[in-house]
Short mmCIF file of C-alpha atoms in Angstrom, two decimals:
data_model
loop_
_atom_site.label_atom_id
_atom_site.label_comp_id
_atom_site.label_asym_id
_atom_site.label_seq_id
_atom_site.Cartn_x
_atom_site.Cartn_y
_atom_site.Cartn_z
CA UNK A 122 -73.13 176.56 186.52
CA UNK A 123 -71.45 177.18 183.87
CA UNK A 124 -68.20 176.01 182.33
CA UNK A 125 -64.79 177.22 184.08
CA UNK A 126 -61.18 177.14 183.70
CA UNK A 127 -60.74 175.03 180.79
CA UNK A 128 -62.95 177.41 178.88
CA UNK A 129 -61.96 178.05 175.16
CA UNK A 130 -60.52 180.49 173.98
CA UNK A 131 -58.16 180.59 176.18
CA UNK A 132 -59.30 182.27 178.79
CA UNK A 133 -57.59 184.45 182.00
CA UNK A 134 -56.29 184.51 185.96
CA UNK A 135 -57.13 186.56 187.72
CA UNK A 136 -54.04 188.11 190.01
CA UNK A 137 -52.16 187.66 192.56
CA UNK A 138 -54.39 191.30 194.43
CA UNK A 139 -57.77 189.34 195.58
CA UNK A 140 -59.46 192.98 195.12
CA UNK A 141 -58.77 192.09 191.61
CA UNK A 142 -62.19 191.71 189.81
CA UNK A 143 -63.24 190.71 186.03
CA UNK A 144 -65.19 192.33 183.83
CA UNK A 145 -66.09 191.51 180.42
CA UNK A 146 -63.93 194.16 178.63
CA UNK A 147 -60.50 192.51 180.40
CA UNK A 148 -61.65 189.34 179.03
CA UNK A 149 -60.96 188.91 175.45
CA UNK A 150 -60.61 185.92 174.48
CA UNK A 151 -63.52 184.89 177.22
CA UNK A 152 -67.59 184.68 175.57
CA UNK A 153 -69.24 187.21 178.32
CA UNK A 154 -71.15 184.27 179.20
CA UNK A 155 -69.39 181.69 180.61
CA UNK A 156 -68.10 181.41 183.96
CA UNK A 157 -63.72 181.70 185.57
CA UNK A 158 -63.78 180.35 188.82
CA UNK A 159 -60.45 180.68 189.29
CA UNK A 160 -60.80 183.85 190.39
CA UNK A 161 -58.86 183.28 193.46
CA UNK A 162 -55.66 180.29 192.00
CA UNK A 163 -53.60 181.65 194.59
CA UNK A 164 -55.41 181.35 197.34
CA UNK A 165 -55.63 176.94 196.53
CA UNK A 166 -53.82 174.31 198.32
CA UNK A 167 -52.60 171.44 196.87
CA UNK A 168 -55.21 169.40 194.49
CA UNK A 169 -57.80 171.00 197.13
CA UNK A 170 -55.22 170.29 200.12
CA UNK A 171 -56.37 172.64 203.02
CA UNK A 172 -52.78 173.67 204.81
CA UNK A 173 -55.15 173.41 207.36
CA UNK A 174 -54.80 169.99 209.45
CA UNK A 175 -57.67 168.26 207.93
CA UNK A 176 -60.42 167.63 209.98
CA UNK A 177 -60.11 163.94 211.52
CA UNK A 178 -57.55 165.10 212.66
CA UNK A 179 -58.56 168.44 214.46
CA UNK A 180 -60.81 166.93 215.74
CA UNK A 181 -59.25 163.39 217.05
CA UNK A 182 -56.47 166.11 218.30
CA UNK A 183 -58.93 167.61 220.42
CA UNK A 184 -59.41 164.24 222.09
CA UNK A 185 -55.67 163.94 222.64
CA UNK A 186 -55.91 163.09 227.22
CA UNK A 187 -54.78 164.65 230.03
CA UNK A 188 -50.86 163.98 231.24
CA UNK A 189 -51.15 161.01 233.77
CA UNK A 190 -50.00 160.20 237.17
CA UNK A 191 -46.42 158.48 236.27
CA UNK A 192 -48.33 156.04 237.49
CA UNK A 193 -51.04 154.97 234.35
CA UNK A 194 -47.93 156.08 231.96
CA UNK A 195 -47.52 152.33 230.17
CA UNK A 196 -51.00 152.03 229.79
CA UNK A 197 -51.21 155.96 228.28
CA UNK A 198 -48.06 155.07 225.73
CA UNK A 199 -50.08 151.98 224.55
CA UNK A 200 -53.02 154.23 223.73
CA UNK A 201 -50.99 156.95 222.00
CA UNK A 202 -49.72 154.96 220.14
CA UNK A 203 -53.50 153.46 218.93
CA UNK A 204 -54.51 156.88 219.24
CA UNK A 205 -51.45 158.13 216.52
CA UNK A 206 -51.86 154.83 213.97
CA UNK A 207 -55.11 156.63 213.88
CA UNK A 208 -54.40 159.85 213.12
CA UNK A 209 -52.10 158.40 210.16
CA UNK A 210 -54.87 156.38 208.31
CA UNK A 211 -57.13 159.39 208.86
CA UNK A 212 -54.71 161.88 207.39
CA UNK A 213 -54.67 160.13 204.15
CA UNK A 214 -57.58 159.10 203.98
CA UNK A 215 -57.82 162.80 203.56
CA UNK A 216 -55.64 163.82 201.37
CA UNK A 217 -56.12 161.95 199.17
CA UNK A 218 -60.29 162.19 198.30
CA UNK A 219 -58.97 164.94 195.69
CA UNK A 220 -58.27 161.98 193.17
CA UNK A 221 -55.66 163.88 192.10
CA UNK A 222 -52.46 162.09 194.63
CA UNK A 223 -49.14 162.30 193.64
CA UNK A 224 -49.78 158.75 194.40
CA UNK A 225 -51.72 157.86 191.66
CA UNK A 226 -49.15 157.87 188.88
CA UNK A 227 -50.09 155.68 186.23
CA UNK A 228 -48.26 155.68 182.38
CA UNK A 229 -49.04 157.88 180.09
CA UNK A 230 -50.35 156.61 176.02
CA UNK A 231 -49.87 159.10 174.16
CA UNK A 232 -52.23 159.07 171.24
CA UNK A 233 -51.02 160.71 166.99
CA UNK A 234 -52.98 164.75 168.69
CA UNK A 235 -50.52 165.01 170.69
CA UNK A 236 -52.41 164.42 174.20
CA UNK A 237 -51.75 162.15 176.52
CA UNK A 238 -53.82 159.80 179.16
CA UNK A 239 -53.51 157.15 181.79
CA UNK A 240 -56.87 155.64 183.82
CA UNK A 241 -56.53 155.68 187.58
CA UNK A 242 -59.56 154.13 187.35
CA UNK A 243 -62.03 152.57 185.01
CA UNK A 244 -65.46 153.97 185.65
CA UNK A 245 -68.95 151.54 184.48
CA UNK A 246 -70.46 153.34 183.98
CA UNK A 247 -72.79 155.59 180.42
CA UNK A 248 -70.24 157.15 178.18
CA UNK A 249 -71.08 160.95 177.02
CA UNK A 250 -71.61 161.97 174.21
CA UNK A 251 -70.85 165.49 172.37
CA UNK A 252 -73.38 168.04 173.52
CA UNK A 253 -74.01 165.96 176.21
CA UNK A 254 -74.60 168.14 179.99
CA UNK A 255 -71.86 166.64 182.57
CA UNK A 256 -70.03 167.19 185.99
CA UNK A 257 -66.67 166.60 185.86
CA UNK A 258 -63.71 167.17 189.59
CA UNK A 259 -60.43 167.88 187.99
CA UNK A 260 -57.25 169.69 188.38
CA UNK A 261 -54.94 171.83 186.66
CA UNK A 262 -51.24 171.36 187.42
CA UNK A 263 -48.04 173.59 185.31
CA UNK A 264 -45.02 170.15 184.48
CA UNK A 265 -43.38 171.73 187.14
CA UNK A 266 -45.95 170.76 189.35
CA UNK A 267 -47.58 174.41 190.34
CA UNK A 268 -51.66 174.17 190.77
CA UNK A 269 -53.50 176.95 188.77
CA UNK A 270 -56.88 174.79 189.32
CA UNK A 271 -59.15 172.38 190.62
CA UNK A 272 -62.72 172.34 191.35
CA UNK A 273 -62.28 169.58 194.73
CA UNK A 274 -60.57 173.01 196.38
CA UNK A 275 -64.57 174.69 195.90
CA UNK A 276 -65.78 172.03 196.94
CA UNK A 277 -68.50 171.55 193.79
CA UNK A 278 -67.48 169.73 190.66
CA UNK A 279 -67.59 171.27 186.86
CA UNK A 280 -70.90 171.56 184.51
CA UNK A 281 -70.31 171.98 181.64
CA UNK A 282 -72.00 170.84 177.60
CA UNK A 283 -69.14 168.22 176.62
CA UNK A 284 -67.63 168.66 173.07
CA UNK A 285 -69.23 172.33 171.58
CA UNK A 286 -66.32 174.13 172.18
CA UNK A 287 -67.14 174.93 175.93
CA UNK A 288 -64.11 173.62 177.56
CA UNK A 289 -60.63 173.35 176.12
CA UNK A 290 -59.99 171.43 172.80
CA UNK A 291 -57.57 169.25 174.93
CA UNK A 292 -60.34 167.88 177.88
CA UNK A 293 -63.18 167.30 174.92
CA UNK A 294 -60.99 164.59 173.79
CA UNK A 295 -59.88 163.11 176.82
CA UNK A 296 -63.63 162.88 177.81
CA UNK A 297 -65.37 162.22 174.07
CA UNK A 298 -62.57 159.79 173.31
CA UNK A 299 -60.47 160.02 169.80
CA UNK A 300 -58.18 158.79 167.88
CA UNK A 301 -55.64 156.18 170.09
CA UNK A 302 -57.67 156.79 173.49
CA UNK A 303 -61.31 155.41 174.44
CA UNK A 304 -63.81 157.28 176.13
CA UNK A 305 -64.22 157.59 179.12
CA UNK A 306 -66.93 156.23 181.21
CA UNK A 307 -69.11 157.80 184.83
CA UNK A 308 -67.13 156.82 187.66
CA UNK A 309 -64.11 156.68 185.65
CA UNK A 310 -60.44 159.16 186.62
CA UNK A 311 -58.23 159.58 183.45
CA UNK A 312 -55.01 161.77 184.41
CA UNK A 313 -54.54 164.04 180.87
CA UNK A 314 -51.40 165.48 179.92
CA UNK A 315 -52.58 168.38 177.21
CA UNK A 316 -50.60 169.75 174.78
CA UNK A 317 -49.72 173.37 174.34
CA UNK A 318 -51.58 173.46 170.94
CA UNK A 319 -55.34 171.80 172.66
CA UNK A 320 -54.90 174.21 175.43
CA UNK A 321 -54.52 177.35 175.59
CA UNK A 322 -51.74 178.32 173.10
CA UNK A 323 -49.55 180.38 172.35
CA UNK A 324 -50.81 182.70 174.28
CA UNK A 325 -51.59 180.62 176.90
CA UNK A 326 -54.05 182.38 180.41
CA UNK A 327 -54.10 185.12 182.88
CA UNK A 328 -51.64 187.74 181.58
CA UNK A 329 -50.95 190.47 183.26
CA UNK A 330 -47.72 192.91 183.52
CA UNK A 331 -45.67 190.12 181.30
CA UNK A 332 -46.49 187.19 183.54
CA UNK A 333 -48.44 184.70 183.11
CA UNK A 334 -50.47 182.26 185.58
CA UNK A 335 -50.27 179.05 182.64
CA UNK A 336 -47.23 180.86 179.90
CA UNK A 337 -47.95 180.52 175.96
CA UNK A 338 -46.60 177.30 175.32
CA UNK A 339 -46.58 175.34 178.57
CA UNK A 340 -48.58 172.18 178.73
CA UNK A 341 -50.68 170.54 180.84
CA UNK A 342 -51.90 168.10 183.68
CA UNK A 343 -55.16 167.56 185.08
CA UNK A 344 -57.36 164.37 186.83
CA UNK A 345 -60.10 164.96 186.05
CA UNK A 346 -62.82 162.85 187.96
CA UNK A 347 -66.33 162.46 184.91
CA UNK A 348 -68.95 162.19 187.45
CA UNK A 349 -72.15 161.54 185.12
CA UNK A 350 -74.47 163.21 183.13
CA UNK A 351 -76.88 165.40 185.23
#
């Protein structure tokens, strides 16, 4: 799979209309050979979490016992208490599976470039080098918390060559490392707060009809999970 929403120079995000289709003429700032997975950003729930009940919860709920007679009420109450606990645990596990939960916050460190980062999980694998083809899961949001894209929601990671301009500069530096920031290792998860000049700059992205999905001058937050080389 080719590079994604993080393409540099700034790409354009599709409008809300479900029938809208991108053509090279509509994307003057985007390389014609690049894929563009932000085709339906408005359809994504935050960080890839479905608005429906997680599958394990739906399956467990289907197995709830039928109403019982009064004589069996105490035993049924105990069973329901155990089931409620199991449902809560399954729901928590499902919501945290994307690695992009707001609960998993860590203290950001600022680099000389203005890029901020914190490592939620330290990887134990190899580091990537410039030009290497890698895969990564991610979720991107505005400072307001609005999610504009998530590979977790699509169920497949982004595949691209790092360090050669296929993605925004903040991603290249955030993965390969640079002044004040170490390189990521495979298996690691990192939060990046990317200033506008390392993202989509003063033009923003997805601008049409006077509105932009990524406003001009917007800082962005990405949760990045570096899976390794491909």
